[in-house]
Coordinates of C-alpha atoms in Angstrom, one line a residue:
X24 CA -0.2 -0.7 -0.1
X25 CA 0.9 4.0 -0.9
X26 CA 2.0 5.9 1.6
X27 CA -1.3 8.4 2.1
X28 CA -1.3 11.9 0.4
X29 CA -3.5 14.7 1.7
X30 CA -2.5 15.9 -1.9
X31 CA -1.5 13.6 -4.7
X32 CA 1.6 14.2 -6.5
X33 CA 3.7 12.3 -9.3
X34 CA 6.8 10.5 -7.0
X35 CA 10.2 12.8 -7.2
X36 CA 12.0 9.3 -7.9
X37 CA 12.1 6.4 -11.1
X38 CA 12.5 3.3 -12.3
X39 CA 15.6 2.0 -14.0
X40 CA 13.9 1.7 -17.2
X41 CA 14.6 3.6 -19.8
X42 CA 17.5 5.1 -19.7
X43 CA 19.0 8.1 -17.1
X44 CA 21.5 10.7 -16.9
X45 CA 24.1 10.9 -14.6
X46 CA 24.9 13.1 -11.5
X47 CA 28.6 13.0 -10.8
X48 CA 28.1 14.3 -7.0
X49 CA 31.7 16.2 -6.5
X50 CA 34.1 17.6 -4.2
X51 CA 36.8 19.6 -4.7
X52 CA 39.3 17.3 -4.3
X53 CA 37.9 15.1 -7.0
X54 CA 38.4 17.9 -9.4
X55 CA 41.8 18.5 -8.3
X56 CA 43.0 15.2 -8.5
X57 CA 40.6 14.0 -11.5
X58 CA 38.9 11.3 -10.0
X59 CA 35.6 11.1 -11.9
X60 CA 34.5 10.5 -15.5
X61 CA 37.2 11.8 -18.0
X62 CA 34.9 13.9 -20.3
X63 CA 32.9 15.6 -16.7
X64 CA 36.2 16.6 -15.5
X65 CA 37.6 18.2 -18.8
X66 CA 34.0 19.8 -19.1
X67 CA 34.6 20.9 -15.9
X68 CA 37.6 22.4 -16.1
X69 CA 36.8 23.7 -19.2
X70 CA 33.8 25.3 -17.2
X71 CA 35.6 26.2 -14.4
X72 CA 34.0 24.6 -11.9
X73 CA 35.3 24.3 -8.4
X74 CA 32.4 22.1 -7.0
X75 CA 31.3 24.8 -4.5
X76 CA 28.2 23.5 -2.2
X77 CA 25.3 23.2 -4.2
X78 CA 26.7 24.2 -7.6
X79 CA 25.6 22.7 -10.3
X80 CA 26.9 22.2 -13.9
X81 CA 25.5 20.4 -16.8
X82 CA 27.6 18.2 -19.3
X83 CA 27.1 17.7 -22.7
X84 CA 27.6 14.5 -24.3
X85 CA 30.3 13.9 -27.1
X86 CA 27.3 14.1 -29.7
X87 CA 26.3 18.4 -28.3
X88 CA 23.1 16.9 -26.2
X89 CA 22.7 16.4 -22.6
X90 CA 24.8 14.1 -21.3
X91 CA 25.0 14.8 -17.5
X92 CA 25.8 17.0 -14.4
X93 CA 28.6 18.0 -12.0
X94 CA 27.2 18.6 -8.9
X95 CA 29.9 20.1 -6.0
X96 CA 28.8 18.5 -2.0
X97 CA 31.6 21.9 -1.7
X98 CA 34.6 20.3 0.8
X99 CA 33.1 19.4 4.0
X100 CA 30.1 17.9 2.6
X101 CA 28.8 15.9 6.1
X102 CA 27.7 20.0 6.8
X103 CA 24.6 19.5 4.9
X104 CA 23.7 15.9 4.3
X105 CA 20.5 17.0 2.0
X106 CA 21.8 19.3 0.2
X107 CA 21.2 17.3 -3.1
X108 CA 18.0 18.6 -2.4
X109 CA 18.5 21.1 -4.9
X110 CA 19.1 19.2 -7.1
X111 CA 15.7 18.6 -7.3
X112 CA 15.0 22.5 -7.9
X113 CA 18.0 23.3 -10.4
X114 CA 18.0 20.1 -12.9
X115 CA 16.0 20.0 -16.1
X116 CA 13.3 17.5 -16.3
X117 CA 14.2 14.1 -16.9
X118 CA 14.8 11.2 -15.8
X119 CA 18.3 11.2 -13.7
X120 CA 21.0 9.0 -11.5
X121 CA 23.2 9.6 -9.2
X122 CA 26.8 8.0 -10.4
X123 CA 28.9 8.8 -7.7
X124 CA 28.6 10.2 -4.7
X125 CA 30.5 10.2 -1.2
X126 CA 27.2 10.4 0.7
X127 CA 24.7 7.5 2.2
X128 CA 22.5 6.3 -0.7
X129 CA 19.4 6.8 1.7
X130 CA 20.7 10.6 3.2
X131 CA 21.2 11.0 -1.1
X132 CA 17.7 10.0 -1.9
X133 CA 16.0 11.9 1.0
X134 CA 17.8 14.4 1.0
X135 CA 16.3 14.6 -2.9
X136 CA 13.2 13.5 -2.1
X137 CA 12.7 16.7 0.7
X138 CA 13.9 19.3 -1.9
X139 CA 11.3 18.1 -4.5
X140 CA 8.5 19.6 -2.5
X141 CA 6.1 22.0 -4.5
X142 CA 2.9 23.4 -3.0
X143 CA 1.5 23.3 -5.6
X144 CA -2.8 23.6 -4.9
X145 CA -3.4 26.7 -6.1
X146 CA -1.2 26.6 -9.2
X147 CA -2.7 26.7 -12.5
X148 CA 0.5 25.7 -14.5
X149 CA 2.8 23.0 -13.0
X150 CA 6.4 22.4 -14.7
X151 CA 7.6 18.8 -15.1
X152 CA 10.3 18.4 -12.5
X153 CA 13.0 16.1 -12.5
X154 CA 13.0 12.7 -11.3
X155 CA 16.1 10.9 -9.6
X156 CA 16.4 6.9 -9.3
X157 CA 16.9 5.4 -5.9
X158 CA 19.5 3.8 -4.9
X159 CA 19.6 0.0 -5.1
X160 CA 21.1 -0.4 -1.5
X161 CA 19.0 2.3 -0.3
X162 CA 15.6 1.5 1.7
X163 CA 13.1 2.9 -0.4
X164 CA 10.1 2.3 0.9
X165 CA 11.1 3.9 4.4
X166 CA 12.5 6.7 2.6
X167 CA 8.8 7.1 0.7
X168 CA 7.5 7.4 4.1
X169 CA 9.5 9.4 5.8
X170 CA 8.6 11.9 2.9
X171 CA 5.2 11.2 3.0
X172 CA 5.3 12.3 6.3
X173 CA 6.8 15.3 6.0
X174 CA 5.2 16.4 2.7
X175 CA 1.6 16.2 4.7
X176 CA 3.1 18.2 7.6
X177 CA 3.8 20.9 5.0
X178 CA 0.8 20.1 3.0
X179 CA -1.3 20.8 5.9
X180 CA 0.4 24.2 7.0
X181 CA 0.6 26.1 4.0
X182 CA -3.0 25.5 3.7
X183 CA -4.8 28.7 4.2
X184 CA -7.7 28.9 6.7
X185 CA -10.5 28.6 4.5
X186 CA -9.2 25.6 3.2
X187 CA -8.0 24.3 6.7
X188 CA -10.4 25.5 9.5
X189 CA -11.2 23.3 12.0
X190 CA -13.5 21.1 9.5
X191 CA -11.2 20.6 6.7
X192 CA -8.9 19.4 9.4
X193 CA -11.0 16.7 10.6
X194 CA -11.6 15.3 7.3
X195 CA -7.5 15.6 6.8
X196 CA -7.7 13.6 9.8
X197 CA -10.6 11.0 9.2
X198 CA -8.6 10.5 5.5
X199 CA -5.5 10.0 7.0
X200 CA -7.0 7.5 9.6
X201 CA -8.9 5.7 7.0
X202 CA -5.9 4.6 4.9
X203 CA -4.2 2.8 7.8
X204 CA -7.8 1.6 9.1
X205 CA -7.9 3.6 12.5
X206 CA -10.0 4.3 14.0
X207 CA -11.2 8.1 15.0
X208 CA -13.7 9.5 17.3
X209 CA -14.8 13.1 17.2
X210 CA -16.3 15.6 19.9
X211 CA -17.6 18.6 18.4
X212 CA -19.0 22.3 19.4
X213 CA -21.5 21.7 23.1
X214 CA -20.6 18.5 23.5
X215 CA -17.3 19.7 24.5
X216 CA -18.8 20.9 26.8
X217 CA -21.1 18.0 28.4
X218 CA -18.2 15.4 28.1
X219 CA -15.7 18.0 30.3
X220 CA -13.5 19.6 27.7
X221 CA -14.0 23.2 29.0
X222 CA -10.8 24.7 27.6
X223 CA -11.5 23.9 24.0
X224 CA -14.7 25.0 23.5
X225 CA -13.7 28.0 25.6
X226 CA -10.8 29.1 22.6
X227 CA -13.3 28.0 19.9
X228 CA -16.4 28.9 20.6
X229 CA -16.3 32.6 19.0
X230 CA -15.7 30.4 15.5
X231 CA -18.4 30.1 12.7
X232 CA -16.9 26.4 12.5
X233 CA -17.5 24.5 16.1
X234 CA -14.7 23.4 17.9
X235 CA -14.0 19.8 18.3
X236 CA -11.7 17.4 19.8
X237 CA -10.2 14.7 17.1
X238 CA -9.2 11.4 18.0
X239 CA -7.3 8.5 16.5
X240 CA -6.2 5.1 17.5
X241 CA -4.3 2.3 15.7
X242 CA -2.1 -0.9 16.9
X243 CA -2.5 -3.2 19.2
X244 CA -3.2 -3.4 22.9
X245 CA -0.3 -4.5 24.7
X246 CA 2.1 -2.9 22.9
X247 CA 4.1 -0.2 24.0
X248 CA 1.6 2.7 24.1
X249 CA 2.5 6.1 22.5
X250 CA 0.5 9.2 22.4
X251 CA 0.9 12.2 20.3
X252 CA -1.1 15.4 21.0
X253 CA -1.2 18.1 18.3
X254 CA -2.5 22.1 19.1
X255 CA -4.5 22.6 16.3
X256 CA -5.4 25.9 15.9
X257 CA -6.1 26.9 12.7
X258 CA -5.9 30.5 13.0
X259 CA -4.8 32.7 15.6
X260 CA -6.2 36.3 15.3
X261 CA -5.1 36.6 19.5
X262 CA -8.6 37.4 19.9
X263 CA -10.0 40.1 22.0
X264 CA -6.1 40.4 22.6
X265 CA -5.9 41.0 19.2
X266 CA -2.3 40.8 17.0
X267 CA -0.6 43.2 14.7
X268 CA -1.2 42.6 10.8
X269 CA 2.5 41.8 10.7
X270 CA 1.6 39.2 13.6
X271 CA -1.2 38.0 12.1
X272 CA 0.0 36.9 9.1
X273 CA 1.6 33.8 10.0
X274 CA -1.7 32.4 11.6
X275 CA -2.7 29.9 9.4
X276 CA 0.8 27.6 10.6
X277 CA -1.1 27.8 14.2
X278 CA -2.2 24.8 13.6
X279 CA 2.0 23.4 12.6
X280 CA 1.5 21.1 16.1
X281 CA -1.8 19.2 14.5
X282 CA 0.0 18.8 11.3
X283 CA 3.6 17.6 12.6
X284 CA 1.7 15.3 15.1
X285 CA 0.0 14.1 12.3
X286 CA 2.7 13.4 9.6
X287 CA 4.4 11.2 12.7
X288 CA 1.5 9.2 12.5
X289 CA 1.8 8.8 9.1
X290 CA 5.5 7.6 9.7
X291 CA 4.4 5.6 12.3
X292 CA 1.6 3.3 10.5
X293 CA 3.2 2.9 7.3
X294 CA 5.8 1.6 9.3
X295 CA 3.1 -0.9 10.7
X296 CA 5.4 -0.3 14.3
X297 CA 5.0 -2.8 17.2
X298 CA 2.8 0.1 19.0
X299 CA -0.6 1.0 20.5
X300 CA -0.8 4.7 18.7
X301 CA -3.1 7.2 20.4
X302 CA -3.8 10.6 18.1
X303 CA -5.7 13.9 19.8
X304 CA -5.8 16.7 18.5
X305 CA -7.8 19.9 19.7
X306 CA -8.7 21.8 16.6
X307 CA -10.3 25.0 17.0
X308 CA -10.1 29.0 15.3
X309 CA -9.5 31.6 18.0
X310 CA -11.8 34.3 16.6
X311 CA -13.2 37.7 17.8
X312 CA -17.1 37.7 18.7
X313 CA -19.8 38.3 21.4
X314 CA -18.6 35.1 22.7
X315 CA -15.0 36.0 22.4
X316 CA -13.5 34.7 26.2
X317 CA -12.1 37.6 27.6
X318 CA -8.6 39.2 29.6
X319 CA -9.6 38.2 33.2
X320 CA -12.0 35.2 32.7
X321 CA -10.9 32.8 35.1
X322 CA -12.6 28.9 33.8
X323 CA -11.9 25.2 35.2
X324 CA -10.0 22.9 33.2
X325 CA -10.9 19.4 32.6
X326 CA -8.2 18.3 35.2
X327 CA -10.5 20.9 37.8
X328 CA -7.2 23.0 37.8
X329 CA -8.6 27.2 37.8
X330 CA -7.1 29.2 34.7
X331 CA -7.2 32.9 34.9
X332 CA -6.8 34.3 31.1
X333 CA -4.3 36.9 31.5
X334 CA -3.9 36.7 27.9
X335 CA -6.6 35.6 24.8
X336 CA -3.6 35.6 23.1
X337 CA -1.9 32.5 24.5
X338 CA -4.8 29.9 23.7
X339 CA -2.7 26.9 22.6
X340 CA -2.0 26.0 26.1
X341 CA -5.6 26.4 27.2
X342 CA -6.7 23.9 24.5
X343 CA -3.6 21.7 25.3
X344 CA -4.4 21.9 28.6
X345 CA -8.0 19.6 28.6
X346 CA -6.0 16.8 25.4
X347 CA -2.7 16.6 28.0
X348 CA -5.6 16.0 30.6
X349 CA -7.4 13.7 28.3
X350 CA -4.4 11.6 27.2
X351 CA -3.0 11.3 30.4
X352 CA -6.2 9.5 31.6
X353 CA -5.0 6.6 30.5
X354 CA -0.9 5.7 31.7
X355 CA 1.0 6.0 28.7
X356 CA 4.8 5.0 28.4
X357 CA 5.7 7.9 26.2
X358 CA 3.4 11.2 25.8
X359 CA 4.9 13.8 23.1
X360 CA 2.6 17.1 22.7
X361 CA 3.9 19.6 19.8
X362 CA 2.9 23.2 19.3
X363 CA 3.4 26.2 18.1
X364 CA 3.5 27.4 21.5
X365 CA 5.7 30.6 22.1
X366 CA 7.8 33.1 20.9
X367 CA 9.8 32.9 22.9
X368 CA 11.0 30.2 21.5
X369 CA 11.9 31.3 18.6
X370 CA 14.0 34.4 20.2
X371 CA 16.0 31.7 21.8
X372 CA 17.0 29.0 19.3
X373 CA 15.8 30.2 16.3
X374 CA 13.1 29.1 13.2
X375 CA 15.0 26.4 12.4
X376 CA 15.9 24.6 15.7
X377 CA 13.1 23.4 17.8
X378 CA 13.2 23.3 21.9
X379 CA 12.1 20.0 23.7
X380 CA 10.8 20.2 27.3
X381 CA 11.0 16.8 29.7
X382 CA 12.2 15.5 32.9
X383 CA 12.6 12.6 31.9
X384 CA 16.5 12.1 31.5
X385 CA 16.8 8.9 29.1
X386 CA 14.0 9.8 26.8
X387 CA 15.9 13.6 26.4
X388 CA 19.5 11.4 26.0
X389 CA 17.8 9.6 23.5
X390 CA 16.1 12.0 21.5
X391 CA 18.9 13.7 21.4
X392 CA 20.6 10.7 19.5
X393 CA 18.0 9.9 17.7
X394 CA 18.1 13.9 16.8
X395 CA 21.6 13.5 14.9
X396 CA 21.5 9.9 13.9
X397 CA 18.7 11.0 11.4
X398 CA 20.0 15.1 11.0
X399 CA 16.3 16.0 12.7
X400 CA 17.7 19.3 14.5
X401 CA 16.6 19.5 18.6
X402 CA 17.7 21.3 21.4
X403 CA 16.7 20.5 24.8
X404 CA 15.2 23.2 27.5
X405 CA 15.1 23.4 30.8
X406 CA 11.7 22.3 32.7
X407 CA 13.4 24.8 35.6
X408 CA 11.5 24.6 38.2
X409 CA 12.3 27.8 39.6
X410 CA 10.2 29.7 37.3
X411 CA 7.0 27.4 38.4
X412 CA 5.6 29.6 40.5
X413 CA 5.2 32.4 37.9
X414 CA 2.9 30.3 36.7
X415 CA 0.2 30.7 39.6
X416 CA -2.6 33.1 38.7
X417 CA -3.5 35.5 42.8
X418 CA -7.6 34.0 42.6
X419 CA -6.7 30.9 40.2
X420 CA -4.9 28.0 40.1
X421 CA -2.4 28.5 36.9
X422 CA -2.5 31.9 34.6
X423 CA -2.0 31.4 30.9
X424 CA -0.2 34.1 30.3
X425 CA 2.7 34.8 33.2
X426 CA 4.0 38.3 33.7
X427 CA 7.3 40.1 33.1
X428 CA 7.8 38.6 29.5
X429 CA 11.1 35.6 30.9
X430 CA 11.5 32.3 30.5
X431 CA 8.3 32.5 28.4
X432 CA 9.3 29.0 26.9
X433 CA 9.7 27.4 29.3
X434 CA 6.9 29.3 32.1
X435 CA 4.3 27.4 28.7
X436 CA 5.6 24.1 29.4
X437 CA 5.9 24.3 33.5
X438 CA 2.0 24.7 32.6
X439 CA 1.6 21.8 30.4
X440 CA 3.9 20.4 32.3
X441 CA 0.5 20.4 35.6
X442 CA -1.2 18.5 33.2
X443 CA 0.5 15.4 32.7
X444 CA 1.3 13.5 35.8
X445 CA 0.3 9.2 35.0
X446 CA 2.6 9.4 31.7
X447 CA 6.0 7.4 32.5
X448 CA 7.6 9.8 29.7
X449 CA 6.2 13.0 28.8
X450 CA 7.8 15.3 26.1
X451 CA 6.9 18.7 24.8
X452 CA 8.3 20.8 21.4
X453 CA 7.7 24.3 21.1
X454 CA 7.9 23.8 17.2
X455 CA 8.0 27.1 14.8
X456 CA 6.5 25.2 12.1
X457 CA 7.6 27.3 9.0
X458 CA 10.9 27.5 6.8
X459 CA 11.9 31.4 6.7
X460 CA 14.4 30.8 3.9
X461 CA 15.5 28.3 1.4
X462 CA 17.1 25.5 1.8
X463 CA 18.7 22.6 -0.3
X464 CA 15.9 20.3 1.3
X465 CA 12.7 23.2 1.9
X466 CA 11.6 25.7 0.3
X467 CA 9.9 28.9 2.2
X468 CA 6.7 27.5 3.8
X469 CA 5.4 25.1 6.2
X470 CA 7.8 22.2 7.6
X471 CA 8.2 18.8 9.9
X472 CA 9.7 19.8 12.4
X473 CA 11.5 16.9 15.0
X474 CA 9.4 14.3 13.6
X475 CA 11.5 12.3 11.7
X476 CA 13.6 11.9 15.2
X477 CA 10.5 11.1 17.1
X478 CA 9.9 8.4 14.3
X479 CA 13.6 7.1 15.2
X480 CA 12.7 7.1 18.0
X481 CA 9.8 5.4 18.6
X482 CA 10.5 2.4 16.2
X483 CA 13.5 2.0 18.1
X484 CA 11.2 1.8 21.2
X485 CA 8.8 0.0 19.7
X486 CA 11.8 -3.0 19.0

């Protein structure tokens, strides 16, 4: 069975059938020592090709037609493991294969696949793209499922809110579940109150589309229980504490946590990992209307803790509080939540390096190891309990927006920690979910962050 696709697109790969053109991936040392194809070497020297990182030089055949390409890796190829993604956007259309490359087959193919991504749902013209033959010693099935998971996350984030509100996110969630024969249940609208999800209802009630809690179950009872929770704020105006126009510009990506856990779930299910998987997504739109929640309001959470609203723009932690409480009611081996939660995390680490928080030292070590193994950047941040007092409120149990503006990503994580008490291991990921500049393996737009590292870790613990 082919991996799930939210937006169907042709494969970036070709088969061995038919003629393919060669790509010689080389370092400057290969040019200097002459250890490549003689025709390509002669052309490189005549063209002044130095094999700089990401440089492409098309090479003619003896009869004057296109005969192949030289691809520069620079002097330190290990510093750009997915550099081959640039080939997917610079080569002319046609079928290609790698003739020589001092790279592992999996990274070579995965990098190319990641770089091939295009979001063309709203484009009239869709230009033909080049395709690459996956090397014989690469794990083709795993490469394709990782790409499918990353592409799902990117597609969901890139889709504007008029086509990706709570209803559309639910439809995508159901389609993913149906593809892998997972079970889905949804609690929507006023039923959130009767079934005790008051904070999810509070945040989403002002929207024209009802708030909802999405739940997916897959796998076999008795296997390691893994629960994924993703923040699904399909658009965030900031509520009555309204954002500026500039700050609102990218708020279609505020459901990036949901998009990423769905991409991770795709990988887990497609690989048939031996886990008991549960995915929970509170899906809302933080809008402004006569019934919008207000600064100063106090609401009781599913856990029973009361929360004072000191900023309606700190809404993500509210819906996660109910979702995490619900997730934690079934003791799980690993509970992971992902959310585009704080600007403070971006100030600390920038857009490309997502922080994670956990009080489980073994899990922290394993996640850092997985990050390095699969080149999926992560950085552990401290759950410093000295700041826990800042999450308390004067006339309620908690505040959703501590005053002072200091250590915002840490206090947000400490807020969420109050709602997790039973899970054997828990980790919170504060992701950006967006690439601000083009890189070899991604274009500007929605981005999957940390899910390849998590997939690697979950695959290891699943045995």
